[in-house]
Structure formats: structure tokens, C-alpha cells
């Protein structure tokens, strides 16, 4: 059985990166438009992230052993994957501590693209993991849907504050990076300017509840992360794709015929 068809799904992680709106409006989040050539969610607007690699699990074991039991190796591996993918896809060095500036981040990104693992980058730049910057937010596992690949994805929150940083696409998986409020992204989708898969749309609706990163973090810490498994409900007049009611999401269903599912 391949990893793509395994019942446990493909482990993946993504970070919802906040920054303050330069004009003083609602907080903004970073989104990326995936290349249309990608098998999963091609052409869709999503948050930066990707699958968890074996090297992430190896580094997760080390991070967990150093945490004194504060985090499991599996959870650490997912957070590390989110950090690695964010640096690779956007050029942002999140979840790391040390002497970090834009120039070093660019060099670290170039090294990561060659080595494809985070540990050599940490060693080369004298950086260390700072997983306290990464806040668990959600976990989505659409195992009941008829998808070509089923990802078991953990979503995290992180904050840039003023957001005075440079970002750039990786020229392989992504074609565009942009900052927008959650409401702005939803409005762009309604106008047909971007396309959203079901989990991204639901997460944007949830993010639109918050006036700041601090509010988002407070809710994330107050509501235990539950594995969200969307289900098809055929009891009504039209089939609906639904999620649980108690995971913090304001909208928990959508007409199946309108759902973009990756």
C-alpha cells in the first residue's frame, strides 16, 4: 500500500501566518496560490505548508527529548515540517531563534532548497528551534472523501507582528504569495479571483472571527484540537459536506455540489 492510499493519510502541516495590517485594519494572513501542475489543490489559494518528511520526524525526536515531555515527537515533527515548508515556500524564518535577519533567512532558504532538511540549516547558522512560536489550531483529515490523495493536516498559527519582512515565491510549487484579511480572502473567492478548497474556506471563516492574533491564539488554546473528518450528509433536500459543531468553526456545512475538494 502506498502512502497516498494508506488509511492513516499523508502527514502534513501548514502555518497560518498573521501580521498587523499596515493600514490599521483587520489582521492579515499570508496565502499562496499553488501551481496548477500540482496534483493536490492545483491552482488553489492555501496557507504555506506541505507533507512531513522522514527528516522532520528524526528532528522531532530530538526536539521532544529536549522538551522534557512538553511535546510528543510526532507533534514536534509536524511543527518542524511547518517551519521548514514556510521557509522554503516564503522565505520567512518562523519558529526559530538565533541571529536571524533577512539576508541570513535568504541564505538559509537557498541551503534548504539544496539539502531538503532543516537540521543542516540550523547547524550552519547556529539557530535553534523555538516551537513556542507555533500554536496548534486545527487538524483536518478528509479520510471519508473520494480524493486522489488524503492528507492528515495539522494547522498552526504564528505571528509576525508588524510584518516588515520580504516574501517571495519558491518558483516551483507556488505562483503567488499575498497578504489579505480573512474576510478579504473570502470576498476574493466570491468574486472568482481565487479558488478555495473546503478546509481553507472553513478556516478563513473561523479566522474572520478574530480582531487580532491574540484573539485567535486564545481561542486555539481554549478549544482542544480535534481531528475534523468531513462527512457527506444526505438527509436533507441536497447533499451537504459537514464538519463537527464544536471545533470553533462558525460555518459547518456546504452544499456538496459547490465544494472544491482538492
mmCIF file of C-alpha atoms in Angstrom:
data_model
loop_
_atom_site.group_PDB
_atom_site.id
_atom_site.type_symbol
_atom_site.label_atom_id
_atom_site.label_comp_id
_atom_site.label_asym_id
_atom_site.label_seq_id
_atom_site.Cartn_x
_atom_site.Cartn_y
_atom_site.Cartn_z
ATOM 1 C CA UNK A 1 0.000 0.000 0.000
ATOM 2 C CA UNK A 2 1.407 3.418 -0.937
ATOM 3 C CA UNK A 3 1.494 6.378 1.443
ATOM 4 C CA UNK A 4 -1.080 8.093 -0.762
ATOM 5 C CA UNK A 5 -3.602 5.299 -0.186
ATOM 6 C CA UNK A 6 -2.715 4.427 3.423
ATOM 7 C CA UNK A 7 -5.701 4.643 5.808
ATOM 8 C CA UNK A 8 -3.768 6.915 8.173
ATOM 9 C CA UNK A 9 -3.318 9.540 5.459
ATOM 10 C CA UNK A 10 -0.256 11.521 4.453
ATOM 11 C CA UNK A 11 1.037 13.577 7.401
ATOM 12 C CA UNK A 12 1.168 17.282 6.559
ATOM 13 C CA UNK A 13 1.427 20.628 8.322
ATOM 14 C CA UNK A 14 0.664 24.240 7.497
ATOM 15 C CA UNK A 15 1.083 27.613 9.226
ATOM 16 C CA UNK A 16 -1.451 30.421 9.230
ATOM 17 C CA UNK A 17 0.870 33.424 9.475
ATOM 18 C CA UNK A 18 -0.582 36.634 10.927
ATOM 19 C CA UNK A 19 0.670 40.172 10.536
ATOM 20 C CA UNK A 20 -0.745 43.547 11.514
ATOM 21 C CA UNK A 21 -2.494 45.365 8.684
ATOM 22 C CA UNK A 22 -0.185 48.264 7.675
ATOM 23 C CA UNK A 23 -3.297 50.455 7.346
ATOM 24 C CA UNK A 24 -4.704 49.507 10.741
ATOM 25 C CA UNK A 25 -7.497 47.196 9.605
ATOM 26 C CA UNK A 26 -8.205 43.573 10.442
ATOM 27 C CA UNK A 27 -5.165 41.315 10.850
ATOM 28 C CA UNK A 28 -3.842 39.814 7.657
ATOM 29 C CA UNK A 29 -2.773 36.261 6.882
ATOM 30 C CA UNK A 30 -0.336 35.014 4.275
ATOM 31 C CA UNK A 31 -1.717 32.912 1.436
ATOM 32 C CA UNK A 32 -0.108 31.241 -1.530
ATOM 33 C CA UNK A 33 -1.569 30.119 -4.845
ATOM 34 C CA UNK A 34 -0.393 26.662 -5.762
ATOM 35 C CA UNK A 35 0.847 25.870 -9.240
ATOM 36 C CA UNK A 36 -1.814 24.369 -11.481
ATOM 37 C CA UNK A 37 0.588 21.489 -12.160
ATOM 38 C CA UNK A 38 0.364 20.271 -8.553
ATOM 39 C CA UNK A 39 -1.611 17.064 -8.067
ATOM 40 C CA UNK A 40 -3.195 18.267 -4.833
ATOM 41 C CA UNK A 41 -5.051 21.601 -4.766
ATOM 42 C CA UNK A 42 -3.532 22.771 -8.039
ATOM 43 C CA UNK A 43 -4.409 26.429 -8.685
ATOM 44 C CA UNK A 44 -5.940 26.838 -5.223
ATOM 45 C CA UNK A 45 -5.170 29.523 -2.645
ATOM 46 C CA UNK A 46 -3.929 27.884 0.558
ATOM 47 C CA UNK A 47 -1.718 28.573 3.566
ATOM 48 C CA UNK A 48 2.013 27.731 3.322
ATOM 49 C CA UNK A 49 2.824 24.130 4.190
ATOM 50 C CA UNK A 50 3.350 20.593 2.962
ATOM 51 C CA UNK A 51 3.973 16.993 3.928
ATOM 52 C CA UNK A 52 6.038 15.859 6.901
ATOM 53 C CA UNK A 53 9.295 14.272 5.728
ATOM 54 C CA UNK A 54 11.266 11.472 7.450
ATOM 55 C CA UNK A 55 13.929 14.016 8.408
ATOM 56 C CA UNK A 56 11.263 16.058 10.207
ATOM 57 C CA UNK A 57 10.364 13.020 12.300
ATOM 58 C CA UNK A 58 14.033 12.447 13.135
ATOM 59 C CA UNK A 59 14.449 16.045 14.256
ATOM 60 C CA UNK A 60 11.134 15.818 16.097
ATOM 61 C CA UNK A 61 12.520 13.004 18.238
ATOM 62 C CA UNK A 62 15.420 15.226 19.263
ATOM 63 C CA UNK A 63 13.194 18.239 19.935
ATOM 64 C CA UNK A 64 10.791 16.177 22.040
ATOM 65 C CA UNK A 65 13.612 14.678 24.108
ATOM 66 C CA UNK A 66 14.886 18.180 24.873
ATOM 67 C CA UNK A 67 11.425 19.470 25.817
ATOM 68 C CA UNK A 68 11.178 17.374 28.957
ATOM 69 C CA UNK A 69 7.887 15.869 27.869
ATOM 70 C CA UNK A 70 6.191 19.122 26.876
ATOM 71 C CA UNK A 71 5.669 17.886 23.323
ATOM 72 C CA UNK A 72 5.482 14.473 21.661
ATOM 73 C CA UNK A 73 7.900 13.502 18.881
ATOM 74 C CA UNK A 74 5.010 13.287 16.412
ATOM 75 C CA UNK A 75 3.705 16.751 17.250
ATOM 76 C CA UNK A 76 7.213 18.208 17.163
ATOM 77 C CA UNK A 77 7.775 16.672 13.718
ATOM 78 C CA UNK A 78 4.638 18.339 12.359
ATOM 79 C CA UNK A 79 5.634 21.718 13.751
ATOM 80 C CA UNK A 80 9.122 21.309 12.302
ATOM 81 C CA UNK A 81 7.641 20.445 8.905
ATOM 82 C CA UNK A 82 5.513 23.593 9.056
ATOM 83 C CA UNK A 83 8.604 25.672 9.879
ATOM 84 C CA UNK A 84 10.646 24.067 7.103
ATOM 85 C CA UNK A 85 7.933 24.394 4.475
ATOM 86 C CA UNK A 86 7.324 28.037 5.395
ATOM 87 C CA UNK A 87 10.991 28.924 4.993
ATOM 88 C CA UNK A 88 11.122 27.014 1.718
ATOM 89 C CA UNK A 89 7.914 28.444 0.244
ATOM 90 C CA UNK A 90 8.009 32.026 1.512
ATOM 91 C CA UNK A 91 11.485 32.873 2.811
ATOM 92 C CA UNK A 92 10.146 33.534 6.332
ATOM 93 C CA UNK A 93 12.147 32.071 9.236
ATOM 94 C CA UNK A 94 9.418 31.329 11.782
ATOM 95 C CA UNK A 95 9.642 29.036 14.794
ATOM 96 C CA UNK A 96 13.398 29.614 15.004
ATOM 97 C CA UNK A 97 15.652 31.561 17.344
ATOM 98 C CA UNK A 98 19.145 32.956 16.935
ATOM 99 C CA UNK A 99 20.795 35.659 14.880
ATOM 100 C CA UNK A 100 18.185 35.909 12.127
ATOM 101 C CA UNK A 101 17.796 38.697 9.590
ATOM 102 C CA UNK A 102 16.543 38.942 6.009
ATOM 103 C CA UNK A 103 19.944 38.206 4.490
ATOM 104 C CA UNK A 104 20.544 35.127 6.640
ATOM 105 C CA UNK A 105 16.997 33.900 6.014
ATOM 106 C CA UNK A 106 17.565 34.129 2.251
ATOM 107 C CA UNK A 107 20.812 32.154 2.525
ATOM 108 C CA UNK A 108 19.144 29.587 4.777
ATOM 109 C CA UNK A 109 16.332 29.195 2.283
ATOM 110 C CA UNK A 110 18.808 28.566 -0.537
ATOM 111 C CA UNK A 111 20.586 25.953 1.574
ATOM 112 C CA UNK A 112 17.288 24.311 2.474
ATOM 113 C CA UNK A 113 16.370 24.030 -1.194
ATOM 114 C CA UNK A 114 19.616 22.112 -1.779
ATOM 115 C CA UNK A 115 19.568 19.937 1.345
ATOM 116 C CA UNK A 116 15.804 19.428 1.764
ATOM 117 C CA UNK A 117 16.073 19.132 5.548
ATOM 118 C CA UNK A 118 16.164 21.626 8.379
ATOM 119 C CA UNK A 119 18.879 20.244 10.677
ATOM 120 C CA UNK A 120 21.850 21.212 8.436
ATOM 121 C CA UNK A 121 20.421 24.728 8.181
ATOM 122 C CA UNK A 122 20.194 25.016 11.954
ATOM 123 C CA UNK A 123 23.757 23.790 12.312
ATOM 124 C CA UNK A 124 25.131 26.112 9.629
ATOM 125 C CA UNK A 125 23.527 29.267 11.010
ATOM 126 C CA UNK A 126 23.683 28.471 14.704
ATOM 127 C CA UNK A 127 19.908 28.620 15.020
ATOM 128 C CA UNK A 128 17.657 26.567 17.255
ATOM 129 C CA UNK A 129 14.009 25.587 17.194
ATOM 130 C CA UNK A 130 11.549 27.768 19.095
ATOM 131 C CA UNK A 131 8.348 25.776 18.909
ATOM 132 C CA UNK A 132 6.610 28.093 21.374
ATOM 133 C CA UNK A 133 6.112 30.435 18.413
ATOM 134 C CA UNK A 134 3.885 27.820 16.754
ATOM 135 C CA UNK A 135 0.332 27.468 18.130
ATOM 136 C CA UNK A 136 -1.750 24.342 17.337
ATOM 137 C CA UNK A 137 -5.031 25.440 15.744
ATOM 138 C CA UNK A 138 -6.753 22.598 13.896
ATOM 139 C CA UNK A 139 -6.366 19.172 12.330
ATOM 140 C CA UNK A 140 -8.178 18.117 9.155
ATOM 141 C CA UNK A 141 -8.308 14.536 7.870
ATOM 142 C CA UNK A 142 -10.804 14.062 4.972
ATOM 143 C CA UNK A 143 -10.485 10.274 5.008
ATOM 144 C CA UNK A 144 -14.123 9.718 4.023
ATOM 145 C CA UNK A 145 -13.881 11.761 0.843
ATOM 146 C CA UNK A 146 -13.067 10.414 -2.597
ATOM 147 C CA UNK A 147 -9.759 12.217 -3.067
ATOM 148 C CA UNK A 148 -6.729 11.223 -5.135
ATOM 149 C CA UNK A 149 -4.524 11.800 -2.077
ATOM 150 C CA UNK A 150 -5.679 12.043 1.515
ATOM 151 C CA UNK A 151 -3.662 14.355 3.748
ATOM 152 C CA UNK A 152 -3.888 14.393 7.535
ATOM 153 C CA UNK A 153 -3.024 18.067 8.006
ATOM 154 C CA UNK A 154 -2.296 19.966 11.189
ATOM 155 C CA UNK A 155 -2.817 23.733 11.108
ATOM 156 C CA UNK A 156 -0.779 26.113 13.240
ATOM 157 C CA UNK A 157 -0.795 29.837 13.994
ATOM 158 C CA UNK A 158 2.212 32.162 14.076
ATOM 159 C CA UNK A 159 2.566 35.934 14.362
ATOM 160 C CA UNK A 160 4.845 38.357 12.523
ATOM 161 C CA UNK A 161 3.574 41.454 14.313
ATOM 162 C CA UNK A 162 4.411 44.426 12.108
ATOM 163 C CA UNK A 163 5.162 42.185 9.151
ATOM 164 C CA UNK A 164 8.086 44.301 7.954
ATOM 165 C CA UNK A 165 9.622 41.424 6.024
ATOM 166 C CA UNK A 166 10.182 40.362 2.439
ATOM 167 C CA UNK A 167 8.452 37.319 0.979
ATOM 168 C CA UNK A 168 8.910 35.627 -2.383
ATOM 169 C CA UNK A 169 7.532 32.553 -4.124
ATOM 170 C CA UNK A 170 9.604 29.407 -4.495
ATOM 171 C CA UNK A 171 9.010 29.211 -8.278
ATOM 172 C CA UNK A 172 8.122 25.533 -8.121
ATOM 173 C CA UNK A 173 5.015 24.693 -6.095
ATOM 174 C CA UNK A 174 3.594 28.208 -5.890
ATOM 175 C CA UNK A 175 2.844 31.017 -8.309
ATOM 176 C CA UNK A 176 1.820 33.838 -5.978
ATOM 177 C CA UNK A 177 2.086 34.999 -2.359
ATOM 178 C CA UNK A 178 -0.193 37.658 -0.926
ATOM 179 C CA UNK A 179 -1.331 39.161 2.362
ATOM 180 C CA UNK A 180 -5.039 39.586 2.971
ATOM 181 C CA UNK A 181 -7.540 39.652 5.798
ATOM 182 C CA UNK A 182 -9.604 36.501 6.212
ATOM 183 C CA UNK A 183 -12.674 38.445 5.082
ATOM 184 C CA UNK A 184 -10.745 39.772 2.099
ATOM 185 C CA UNK A 185 -9.796 36.260 1.014
ATOM 186 C CA UNK A 186 -13.403 35.106 1.260
ATOM 187 C CA UNK A 187 -14.525 38.092 -0.803
ATOM 188 C CA UNK A 188 -11.857 37.346 -3.417
ATOM 189 C CA UNK A 189 -13.195 33.797 -3.635
ATOM 190 C CA UNK A 190 -16.765 35.040 -4.092
ATOM 191 C CA UNK A 191 -15.579 37.242 -6.964
ATOM 192 C CA UNK A 192 -13.743 34.334 -8.571
ATOM 193 C CA UNK A 193 -10.330 35.930 -8.067
ATOM 194 C CA UNK A 194 -9.042 32.930 -6.088
ATOM 195 C CA UNK A 195 -10.258 29.379 -5.504
ATOM 196 C CA UNK A 196 -10.537 27.753 -2.074
ATOM 197 C CA UNK A 197 -10.752 24.119 -1.069
ATOM 198 C CA UNK A 198 -13.219 23.185 1.683
ATOM 199 C CA UNK A 199 -10.780 23.226 4.666
ATOM 200 C CA UNK A 200 -9.233 26.552 3.641
ATOM 201 C CA UNK A 201 -12.647 28.208 3.299
ATOM 202 C CA UNK A 202 -13.786 26.929 6.701
ATOM 203 C CA UNK A 203 -10.554 28.069 8.342
ATOM 204 C CA UNK A 204 -10.837 31.540 6.795
ATOM 205 C CA UNK A 205 -14.383 31.819 8.143
ATOM 206 C CA UNK A 206 -13.059 30.898 11.579
ATOM 207 C CA UNK A 207 -10.167 33.357 11.297
ATOM 208 C CA UNK A 208 -12.613 36.118 10.383
ATOM 209 C CA UNK A 209 -13.945 35.908 13.946
ATOM 210 C CA UNK A 210 -10.743 37.383 15.364
ATOM 211 C CA UNK A 211 -9.684 41.022 15.613
ATOM 212 C CA UNK A 212 -6.079 40.094 16.438
ATOM 213 C CA UNK A 213 -3.599 37.255 16.585
ATOM 214 C CA UNK A 214 -4.016 37.270 20.357
ATOM 215 C CA UNK A 215 -7.745 36.529 19.995
ATOM 216 C CA UNK A 216 -7.020 33.690 17.573
ATOM 217 C CA UNK A 217 -4.410 32.242 19.901
ATOM 218 C CA UNK A 218 -6.765 32.480 22.893
ATOM 219 C CA UNK A 219 -9.466 30.517 21.089
ATOM 220 C CA UNK A 220 -6.965 27.963 19.818
ATOM 221 C CA UNK A 221 -5.706 27.388 23.355
ATOM 222 C CA UNK A 222 -9.236 27.228 24.792
ATOM 223 C CA UNK A 223 -10.592 24.665 22.320
ATOM 224 C CA UNK A 224 -8.692 21.355 22.226
ATOM 225 C CA UNK A 225 -7.603 20.425 18.711
ATOM 226 C CA UNK A 226 -9.930 17.739 17.393
ATOM 227 C CA UNK A 227 -9.468 15.758 14.220
ATOM 228 C CA UNK A 228 -12.022 17.113 11.765
ATOM 229 C CA UNK A 229 -13.300 14.451 9.382
ATOM 230 C CA UNK A 230 -15.761 15.973 6.884
ATOM 231 C CA UNK A 231 -18.801 13.812 6.181
ATOM 232 C CA UNK A 232 -21.441 13.808 3.472
ATOM 233 C CA UNK A 233 -24.954 14.335 4.854
ATOM 234 C CA UNK A 234 -27.733 13.147 2.562
ATOM 235 C CA UNK A 235 -30.632 13.562 4.979
ATOM 236 C CA UNK A 236 -31.731 16.917 3.555
ATOM 237 C CA UNK A 237 -33.015 18.059 0.189
ATOM 238 C CA UNK A 238 -29.466 18.270 -1.191
ATOM 239 C CA UNK A 239 -26.267 16.513 -0.112
ATOM 240 C CA UNK A 240 -24.093 18.605 2.214
ATOM 241 C CA UNK A 241 -20.456 18.283 3.261
ATOM 242 C CA UNK A 242 -20.386 18.822 7.020
ATOM 243 C CA UNK A 243 -17.985 19.029 9.937
ATOM 244 C CA UNK A 244 -18.461 18.793 13.713
ATOM 245 C CA UNK A 245 -20.242 21.626 15.502
ATOM 246 C CA UNK A 246 -17.912 22.063 18.495
ATOM 247 C CA UNK A 247 -14.499 22.779 16.949
ATOM 248 C CA UNK A 248 -14.728 26.580 16.809
ATOM 249 C CA UNK A 249 -15.993 26.981 13.236
ATOM 250 C CA UNK A 250 -18.914 29.369 12.574
ATOM 251 C CA UNK A 251 -19.991 27.575 9.383
ATOM 252 C CA UNK A 252 -20.030 23.781 9.492
ATOM 253 C CA UNK A 253 -21.612 22.730 6.207
ATOM 254 C CA UNK A 254 -21.663 23.496 2.500
ATOM 255 C CA UNK A 255 -23.610 22.203 -0.456
ATOM 256 C CA UNK A 256 -21.656 19.249 -1.800
ATOM 257 C CA UNK A 257 -22.045 20.430 -5.371
ATOM 258 C CA UNK A 258 -20.283 23.723 -4.607
ATOM 259 C CA UNK A 259 -17.367 22.242 -2.652
ATOM 260 C CA UNK A 260 -13.840 22.406 -4.059
ATOM 261 C CA UNK A 261 -12.076 19.404 -2.577
ATOM 262 C CA UNK A 262 -8.535 19.462 -3.978
#
